[in-house]
Each structure stands twice: as structure tokens, then as C-alpha cells.
mmCIF file of C-alpha atoms in Angstrom:
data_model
loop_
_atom_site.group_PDB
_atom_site.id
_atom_site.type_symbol
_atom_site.label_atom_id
_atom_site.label_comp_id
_atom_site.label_asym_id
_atom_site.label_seq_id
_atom_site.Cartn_x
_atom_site.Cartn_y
_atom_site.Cartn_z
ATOM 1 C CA UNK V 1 21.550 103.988 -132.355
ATOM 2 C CA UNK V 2 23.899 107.208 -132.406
ATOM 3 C CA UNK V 3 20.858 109.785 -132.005
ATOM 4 C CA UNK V 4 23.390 112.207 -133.369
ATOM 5 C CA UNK V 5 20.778 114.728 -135.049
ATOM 6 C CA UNK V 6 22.376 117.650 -136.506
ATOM 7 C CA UNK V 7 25.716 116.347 -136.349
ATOM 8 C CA UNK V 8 25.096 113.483 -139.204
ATOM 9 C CA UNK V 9 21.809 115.763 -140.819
ATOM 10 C CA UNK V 10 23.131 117.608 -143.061
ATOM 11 C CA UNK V 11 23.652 121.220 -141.213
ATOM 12 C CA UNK V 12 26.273 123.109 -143.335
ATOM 13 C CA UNK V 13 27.812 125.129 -140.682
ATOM 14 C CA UNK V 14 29.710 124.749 -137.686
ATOM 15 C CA UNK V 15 27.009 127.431 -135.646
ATOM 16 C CA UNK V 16 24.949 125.340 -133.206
ATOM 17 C CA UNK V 17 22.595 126.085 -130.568
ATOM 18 C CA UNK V 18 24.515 126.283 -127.896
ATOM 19 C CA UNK V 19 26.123 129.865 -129.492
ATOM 20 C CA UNK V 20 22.864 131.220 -128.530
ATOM 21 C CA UNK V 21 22.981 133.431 -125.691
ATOM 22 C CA UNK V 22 21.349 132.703 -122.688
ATOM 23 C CA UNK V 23 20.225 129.105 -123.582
ATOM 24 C CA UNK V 24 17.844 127.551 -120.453
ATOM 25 C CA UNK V 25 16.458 124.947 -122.648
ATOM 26 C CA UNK V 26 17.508 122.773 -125.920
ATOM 27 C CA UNK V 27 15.638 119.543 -126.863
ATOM 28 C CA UNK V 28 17.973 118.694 -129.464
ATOM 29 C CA UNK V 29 16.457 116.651 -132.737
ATOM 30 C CA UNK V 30 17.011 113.190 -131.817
ATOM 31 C CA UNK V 31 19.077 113.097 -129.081
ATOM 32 C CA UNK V 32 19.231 112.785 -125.438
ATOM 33 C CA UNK V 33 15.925 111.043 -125.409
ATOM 34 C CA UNK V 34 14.962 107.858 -123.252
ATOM 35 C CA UNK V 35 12.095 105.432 -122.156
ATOM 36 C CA UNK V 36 11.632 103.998 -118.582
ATOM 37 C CA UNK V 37 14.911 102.556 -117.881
ATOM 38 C CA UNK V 38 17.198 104.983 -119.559
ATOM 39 C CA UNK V 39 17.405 103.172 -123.424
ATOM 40 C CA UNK V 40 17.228 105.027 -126.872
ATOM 41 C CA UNK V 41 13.447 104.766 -127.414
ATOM 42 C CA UNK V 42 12.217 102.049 -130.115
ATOM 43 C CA UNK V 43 9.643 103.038 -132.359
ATOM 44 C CA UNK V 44 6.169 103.143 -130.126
ATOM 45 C CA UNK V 45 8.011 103.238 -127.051
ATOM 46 C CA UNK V 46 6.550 106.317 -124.544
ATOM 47 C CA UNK V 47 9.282 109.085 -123.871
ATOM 48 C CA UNK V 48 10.142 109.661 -120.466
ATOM 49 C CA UNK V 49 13.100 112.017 -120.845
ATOM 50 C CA UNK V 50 13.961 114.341 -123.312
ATOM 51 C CA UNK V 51 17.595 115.834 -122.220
ATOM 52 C CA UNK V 52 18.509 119.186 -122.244
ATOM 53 C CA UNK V 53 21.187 119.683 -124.511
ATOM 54 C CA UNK V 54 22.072 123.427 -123.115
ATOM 55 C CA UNK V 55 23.942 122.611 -120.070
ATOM 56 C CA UNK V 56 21.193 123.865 -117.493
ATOM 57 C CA UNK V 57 20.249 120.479 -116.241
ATOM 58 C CA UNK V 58 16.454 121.133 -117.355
ATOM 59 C CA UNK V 59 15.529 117.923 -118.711
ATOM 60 C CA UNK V 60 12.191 117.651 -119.834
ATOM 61 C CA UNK V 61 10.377 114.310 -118.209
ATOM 62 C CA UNK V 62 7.007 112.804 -117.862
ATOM 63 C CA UNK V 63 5.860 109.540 -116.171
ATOM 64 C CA UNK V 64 2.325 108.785 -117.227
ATOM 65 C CA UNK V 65 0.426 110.165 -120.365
ATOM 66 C CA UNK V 66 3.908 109.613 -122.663
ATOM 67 C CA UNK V 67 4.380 111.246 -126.282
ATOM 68 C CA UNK V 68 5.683 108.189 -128.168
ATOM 69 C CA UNK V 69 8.643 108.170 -130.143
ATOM 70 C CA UNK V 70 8.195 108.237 -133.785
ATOM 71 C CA UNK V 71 11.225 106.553 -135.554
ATOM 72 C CA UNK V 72 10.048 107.253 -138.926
ATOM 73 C CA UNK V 73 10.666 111.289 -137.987
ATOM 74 C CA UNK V 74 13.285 110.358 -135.363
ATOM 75 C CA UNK V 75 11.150 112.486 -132.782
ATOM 76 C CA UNK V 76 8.106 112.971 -130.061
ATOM 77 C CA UNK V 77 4.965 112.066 -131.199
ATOM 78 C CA UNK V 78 2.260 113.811 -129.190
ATOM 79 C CA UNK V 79 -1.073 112.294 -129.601
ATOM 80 C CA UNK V 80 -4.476 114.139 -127.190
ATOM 81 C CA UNK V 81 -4.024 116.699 -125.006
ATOM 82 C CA UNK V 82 -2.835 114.682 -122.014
ATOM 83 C CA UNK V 83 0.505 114.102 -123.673
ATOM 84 C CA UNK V 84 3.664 116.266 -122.544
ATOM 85 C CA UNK V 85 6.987 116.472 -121.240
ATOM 86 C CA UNK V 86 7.662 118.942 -118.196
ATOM 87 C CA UNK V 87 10.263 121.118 -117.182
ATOM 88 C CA UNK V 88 11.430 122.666 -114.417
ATOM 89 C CA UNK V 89 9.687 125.951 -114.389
ATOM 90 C CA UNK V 90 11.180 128.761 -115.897
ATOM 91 C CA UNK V 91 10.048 132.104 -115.120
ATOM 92 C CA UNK V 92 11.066 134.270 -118.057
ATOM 93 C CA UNK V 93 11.263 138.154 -118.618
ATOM 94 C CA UNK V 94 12.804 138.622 -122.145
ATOM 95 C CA UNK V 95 12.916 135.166 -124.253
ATOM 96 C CA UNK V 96 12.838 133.178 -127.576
ATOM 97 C CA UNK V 97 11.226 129.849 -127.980
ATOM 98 C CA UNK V 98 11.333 128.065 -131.002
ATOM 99 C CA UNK V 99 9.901 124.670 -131.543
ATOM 100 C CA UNK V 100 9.714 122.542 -134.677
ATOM 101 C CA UNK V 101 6.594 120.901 -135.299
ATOM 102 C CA UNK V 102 4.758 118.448 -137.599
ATOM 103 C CA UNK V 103 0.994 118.330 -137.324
ATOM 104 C CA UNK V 104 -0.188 114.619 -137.965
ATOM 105 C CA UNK V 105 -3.975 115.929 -138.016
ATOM 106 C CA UNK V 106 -5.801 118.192 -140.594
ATOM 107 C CA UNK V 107 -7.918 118.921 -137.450
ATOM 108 C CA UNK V 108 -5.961 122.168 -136.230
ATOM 109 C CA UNK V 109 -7.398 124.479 -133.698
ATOM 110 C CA UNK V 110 -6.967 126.522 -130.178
ATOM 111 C CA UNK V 111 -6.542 122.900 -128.608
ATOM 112 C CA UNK V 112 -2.921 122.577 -130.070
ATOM 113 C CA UNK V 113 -1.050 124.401 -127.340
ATOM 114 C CA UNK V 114 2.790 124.843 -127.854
ATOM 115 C CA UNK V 115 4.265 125.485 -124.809
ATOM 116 C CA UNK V 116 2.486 126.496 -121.635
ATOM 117 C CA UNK V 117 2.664 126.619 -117.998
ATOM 118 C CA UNK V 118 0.601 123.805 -116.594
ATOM 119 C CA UNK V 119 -0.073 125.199 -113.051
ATOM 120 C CA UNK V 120 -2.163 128.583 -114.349
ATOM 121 C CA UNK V 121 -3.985 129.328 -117.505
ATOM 122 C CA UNK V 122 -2.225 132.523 -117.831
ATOM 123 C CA UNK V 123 0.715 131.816 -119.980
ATOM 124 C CA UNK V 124 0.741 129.821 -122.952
ATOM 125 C CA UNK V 125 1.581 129.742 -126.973
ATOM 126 C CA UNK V 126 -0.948 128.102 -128.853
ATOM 127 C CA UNK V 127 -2.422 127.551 -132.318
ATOM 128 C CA UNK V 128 -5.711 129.290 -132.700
ATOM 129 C CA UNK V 129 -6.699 128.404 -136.086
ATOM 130 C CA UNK V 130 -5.386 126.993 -139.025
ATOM 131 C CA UNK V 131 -3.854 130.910 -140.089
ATOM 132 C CA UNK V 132 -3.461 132.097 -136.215
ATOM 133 C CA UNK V 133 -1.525 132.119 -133.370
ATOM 134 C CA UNK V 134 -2.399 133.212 -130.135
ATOM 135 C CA UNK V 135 -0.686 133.965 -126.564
ATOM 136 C CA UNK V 136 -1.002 135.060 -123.241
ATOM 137 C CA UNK V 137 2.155 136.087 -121.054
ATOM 138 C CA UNK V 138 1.186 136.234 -117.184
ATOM 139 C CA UNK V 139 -1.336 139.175 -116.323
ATOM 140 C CA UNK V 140 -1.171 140.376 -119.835
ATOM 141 C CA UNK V 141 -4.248 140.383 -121.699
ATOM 142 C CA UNK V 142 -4.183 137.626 -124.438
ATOM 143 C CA UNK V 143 -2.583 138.445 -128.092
ATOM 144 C CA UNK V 144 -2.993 137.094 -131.808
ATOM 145 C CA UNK V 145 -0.900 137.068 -134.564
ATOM 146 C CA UNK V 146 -2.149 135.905 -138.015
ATOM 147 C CA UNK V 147 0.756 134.220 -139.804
ATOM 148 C CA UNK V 148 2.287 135.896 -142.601
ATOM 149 C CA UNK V 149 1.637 135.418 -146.380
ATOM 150 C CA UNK V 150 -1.583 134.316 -146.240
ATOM 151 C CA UNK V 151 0.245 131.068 -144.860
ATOM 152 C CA UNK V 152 -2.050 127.821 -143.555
ATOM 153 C CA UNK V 153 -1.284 125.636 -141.268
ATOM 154 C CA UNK V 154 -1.549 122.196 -142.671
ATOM 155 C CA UNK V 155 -0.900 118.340 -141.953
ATOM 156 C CA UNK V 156 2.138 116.546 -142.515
ATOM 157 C CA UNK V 157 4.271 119.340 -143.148
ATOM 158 C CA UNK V 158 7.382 120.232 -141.109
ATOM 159 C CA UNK V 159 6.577 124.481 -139.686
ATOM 160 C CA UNK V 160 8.923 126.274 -137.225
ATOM 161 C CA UNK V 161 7.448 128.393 -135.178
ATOM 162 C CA UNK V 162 9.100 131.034 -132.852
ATOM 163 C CA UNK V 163 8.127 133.381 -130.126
ATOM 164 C CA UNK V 164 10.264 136.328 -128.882
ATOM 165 C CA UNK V 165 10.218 138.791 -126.113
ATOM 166 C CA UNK V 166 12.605 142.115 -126.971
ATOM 167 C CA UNK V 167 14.084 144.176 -123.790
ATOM 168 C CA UNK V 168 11.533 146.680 -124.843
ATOM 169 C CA UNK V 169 9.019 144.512 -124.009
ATOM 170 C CA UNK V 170 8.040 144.181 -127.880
ATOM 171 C CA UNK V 171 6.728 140.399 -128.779
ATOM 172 C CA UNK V 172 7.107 138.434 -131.880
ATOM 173 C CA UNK V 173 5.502 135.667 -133.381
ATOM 174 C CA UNK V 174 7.556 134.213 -136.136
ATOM 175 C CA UNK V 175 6.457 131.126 -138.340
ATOM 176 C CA UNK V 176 9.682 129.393 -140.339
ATOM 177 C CA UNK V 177 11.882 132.913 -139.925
ATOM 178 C CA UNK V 178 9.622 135.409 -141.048
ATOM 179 C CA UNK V 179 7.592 137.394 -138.507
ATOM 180 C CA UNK V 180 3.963 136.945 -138.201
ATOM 181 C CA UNK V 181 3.211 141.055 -139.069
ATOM 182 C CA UNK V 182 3.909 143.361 -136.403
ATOM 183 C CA UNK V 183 4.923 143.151 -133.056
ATOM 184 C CA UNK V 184 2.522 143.479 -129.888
ATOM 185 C CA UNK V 185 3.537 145.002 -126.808
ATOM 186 C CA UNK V 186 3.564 143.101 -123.275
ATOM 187 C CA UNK V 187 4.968 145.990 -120.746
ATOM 188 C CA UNK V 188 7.260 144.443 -117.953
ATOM 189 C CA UNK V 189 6.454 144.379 -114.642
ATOM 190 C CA UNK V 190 2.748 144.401 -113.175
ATOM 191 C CA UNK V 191 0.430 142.674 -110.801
ATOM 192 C CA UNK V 192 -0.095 140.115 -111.678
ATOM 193 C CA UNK V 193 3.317 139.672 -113.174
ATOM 194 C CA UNK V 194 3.794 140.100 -117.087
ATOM 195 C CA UNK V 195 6.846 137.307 -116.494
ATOM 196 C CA UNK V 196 6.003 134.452 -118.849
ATOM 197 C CA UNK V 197 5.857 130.680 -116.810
ATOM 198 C CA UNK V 198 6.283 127.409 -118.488
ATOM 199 C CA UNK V 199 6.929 123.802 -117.170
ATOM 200 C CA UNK V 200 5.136 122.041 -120.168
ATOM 201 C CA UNK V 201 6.317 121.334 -123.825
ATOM 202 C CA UNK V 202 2.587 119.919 -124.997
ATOM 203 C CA UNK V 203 3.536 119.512 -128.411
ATOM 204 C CA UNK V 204 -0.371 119.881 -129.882
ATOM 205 C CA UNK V 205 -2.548 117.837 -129.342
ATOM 206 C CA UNK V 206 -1.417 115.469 -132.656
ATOM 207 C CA UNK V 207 1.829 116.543 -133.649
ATOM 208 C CA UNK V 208 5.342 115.294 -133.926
ATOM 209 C CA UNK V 209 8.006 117.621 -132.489
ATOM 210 C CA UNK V 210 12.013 117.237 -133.515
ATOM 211 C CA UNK V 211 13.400 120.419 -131.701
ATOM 212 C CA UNK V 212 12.295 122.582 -128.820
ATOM 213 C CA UNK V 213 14.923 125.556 -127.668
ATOM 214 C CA UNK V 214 14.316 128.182 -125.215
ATOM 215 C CA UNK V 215 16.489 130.899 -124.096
ATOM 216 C CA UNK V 216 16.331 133.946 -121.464
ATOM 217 C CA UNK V 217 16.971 136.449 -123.987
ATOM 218 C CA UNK V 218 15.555 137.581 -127.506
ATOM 219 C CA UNK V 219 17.817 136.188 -130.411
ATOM 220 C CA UNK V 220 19.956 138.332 -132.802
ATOM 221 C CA UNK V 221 18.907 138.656 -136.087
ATOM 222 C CA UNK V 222 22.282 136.227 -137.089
ATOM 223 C CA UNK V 223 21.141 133.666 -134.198
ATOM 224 C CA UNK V 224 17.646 133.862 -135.678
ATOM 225 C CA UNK V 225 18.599 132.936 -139.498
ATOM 226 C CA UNK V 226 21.043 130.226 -138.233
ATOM 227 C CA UNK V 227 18.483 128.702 -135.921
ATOM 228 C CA UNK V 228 15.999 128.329 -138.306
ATOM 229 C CA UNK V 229 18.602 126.743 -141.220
ATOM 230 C CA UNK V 230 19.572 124.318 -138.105
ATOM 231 C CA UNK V 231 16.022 123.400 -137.550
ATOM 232 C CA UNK V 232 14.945 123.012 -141.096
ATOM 233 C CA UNK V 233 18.454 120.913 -141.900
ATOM 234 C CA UNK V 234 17.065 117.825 -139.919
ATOM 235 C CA UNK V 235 16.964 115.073 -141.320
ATOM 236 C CA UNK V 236 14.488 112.362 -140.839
ATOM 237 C CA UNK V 237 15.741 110.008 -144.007
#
């Protein structure tokens, strides 16, 4: 199996990924992953690695409670809320995630987390209803965003979600390149630190994910339309 993603999916332009700057994190669509003993996962098979893709060396890994590897999508397949992959922890100031998720359950609610850190409860990116999302970034108080355009989240359909952190400390949600209204503001500094912490890509509690990328710095407004015509260029035929 060539696990090639975006290289045989159909992308029409040569930007990747790795332009962005400060990359800490890729989970490229189809690629890089294995199951115990280092093979290409066969459909069922539980994920044990998911490679980073962005040079950094932060692989994302699990050994018990495995998302399974969907070969119909070509992707993670997270099913309860004890399924995730780790990574190393990254303690970020400024930042964009992005993640590109399919939700394989019409049952939708604060239980789907995102991305979170798995020591604390106080950072995470979550769903917190079917038209909401919510976060909380270290001591900072928690924040919602209702998604733009009246737009519902809904099973078996492919969203991108996205979640940046300006160097003025302004926050965005953004849901397939379009920001979720306006932005919310998490000062730097603190005590307890506004820094946001993650080790876990949970996926939602049912949910297939293709992509995960996460970088130390907010993406330009270029980076940000070409990221999300990368994402949505994957091809699961």
C-alpha cells in the first residue's frame, strides 16, 4: 500500500504543509501510520503510530484503547472516549490546529473533544453541541464559539475545523475556512499560565479523522486558504 495521501489525491498545487511556518505537528492523510509491529494498518487493525510528517519527531502513539483504521476513508477511526493517540506535550503560546474530521454518530455533544491535554482539564477544543464549539486554554476561563451560517454539525460528512491563537492574544475558531464570528481574547501570560497544553489527539468520541496539523504560530491568511483546499482535496475513493 503506498499511503501516499495528498500526493496521488488530487491536490492541485505544489503548496504543502510543511510551507507552514512553525510546524510541531502534521498527521498527514494516510500516511505514516502503523499497527503493533510497524505494518500499514489493514482495515480493523488498532493504530499504534501515527507519524509526524513535520520533521519534529512528535509521533503520535498509543498502546491500549486503539482508534482503528478505517480503509474505506483511508484514516483513524475513533470509537468511545477511551480512544486516542498521544503526543509529546506541546506547550503552546501562539498556535493553529486544524484537524479534519468525520463524525460517524448523529449523537454529537460536549463529549467529542478534539484535541486536549490529558494530564489537566484545563486545556482542550471540543464540540459542545451540534452548532458550538467550545475551549479552554490553561487558566483562562472557558470560551464558545457558535459556528457560522447557521451551520450544523452532522453525521457522515467530512468538516474542518481550525483553532488559532494571534500574537495579540486574539483566538479563532474556524469551521471549513470561515471563522466561527468574532474572535475572543485569551491575554498571555498569568498564573496559572494562559499557555495552551496538549498530548492527546481524541478524535471525538465516534469520528473518523484523515488530517491533524499543529503549528507554534497563527497561519497567514494564504497558509489558511491553502490548508483548507489541501484538507478538503483528500481523497478517500
Amino acid at each position: 500500500m503506498l499511503g501516499l495521501g495528498n500526493s496521488i489525491g488530487g491536490y492541485p498545487g505544489g503548496w504543502t504543509p510543511s510551507d507552514i511556518s512553525g510546524l510541531v505537528g502534521w498527521y498527514r492523510f494516510n500516511t505514516g501510520l502503523q499497527k503493533s509491529g510497524g505494518a500499514f494498518p489493514s482495515d480493523g487493525d488498532g493504530i499504534t503510530q501515527w507519524d509526524d510528517a513535520s520533521g519534529q519527531g512528535n509521533n503520535a502513539t498509543k498502546s491500549s484503547n486503539l482508534a482503528n483504521y478505517n480503509a474505506t476513508h483511508k484514516a483513524p477511526e475513533f470509537s468511545g472516549a477511551s480512544d486516542s493517540l498521544q503526543i509529546p506535550q506541546l506547550e503552546l503560546e501562539e498556535f493553529s490546529l486544524y484537524i479534519r474530521i468525520r463524525f460517524t454518530d448523529s449523537t454529537i455533544t460536549s463529549s467529542d473533544v478534539l484535541i486536549n491535554d490529558d494530564d489537566t482539564a484545563n486545556n482542550f477544543w471540543r464540540i459542545q453541541s451540534t452548532t458550538s464549539i467550545r475551549i479552554k486554554v490553561g487558566g483562562s476561563s472557558a470560551t464558545n464559539y457558535t459556528l457560522h451560517s447557521s451551520t450544523t454539525l452532522t453525521a457522515n460528512t467530512y468538516f474542518i475545523m481550525g483553532l488559532e491563537r494571534q500574537t495579540d492574544g486574539e483566538v479563532f475558531s474556524y469551521l471549513n475556512g470561515t471563522a466561527n464570528g468574532a474572535s475572543q481574547t485569551i491575554a498571555f501570560g498569568g498564573s496559572p499560565s494562559r499557555n495552551f497544553l496538549i498530548d492527546n489527539i481524541k478524535g471525538g468520541n465516534n469520528a473518523i479523522v484523515s488530517e491533524v496539523v499543529i503549528a507554534n504560530k497563527s497561519l497567514s491568511d494564504s497558509d489558511r486558504a491553502e490548508l483548507n483546499t489541501w484538507m478538503a482535496a483528500e481523497n478517500e475513493g
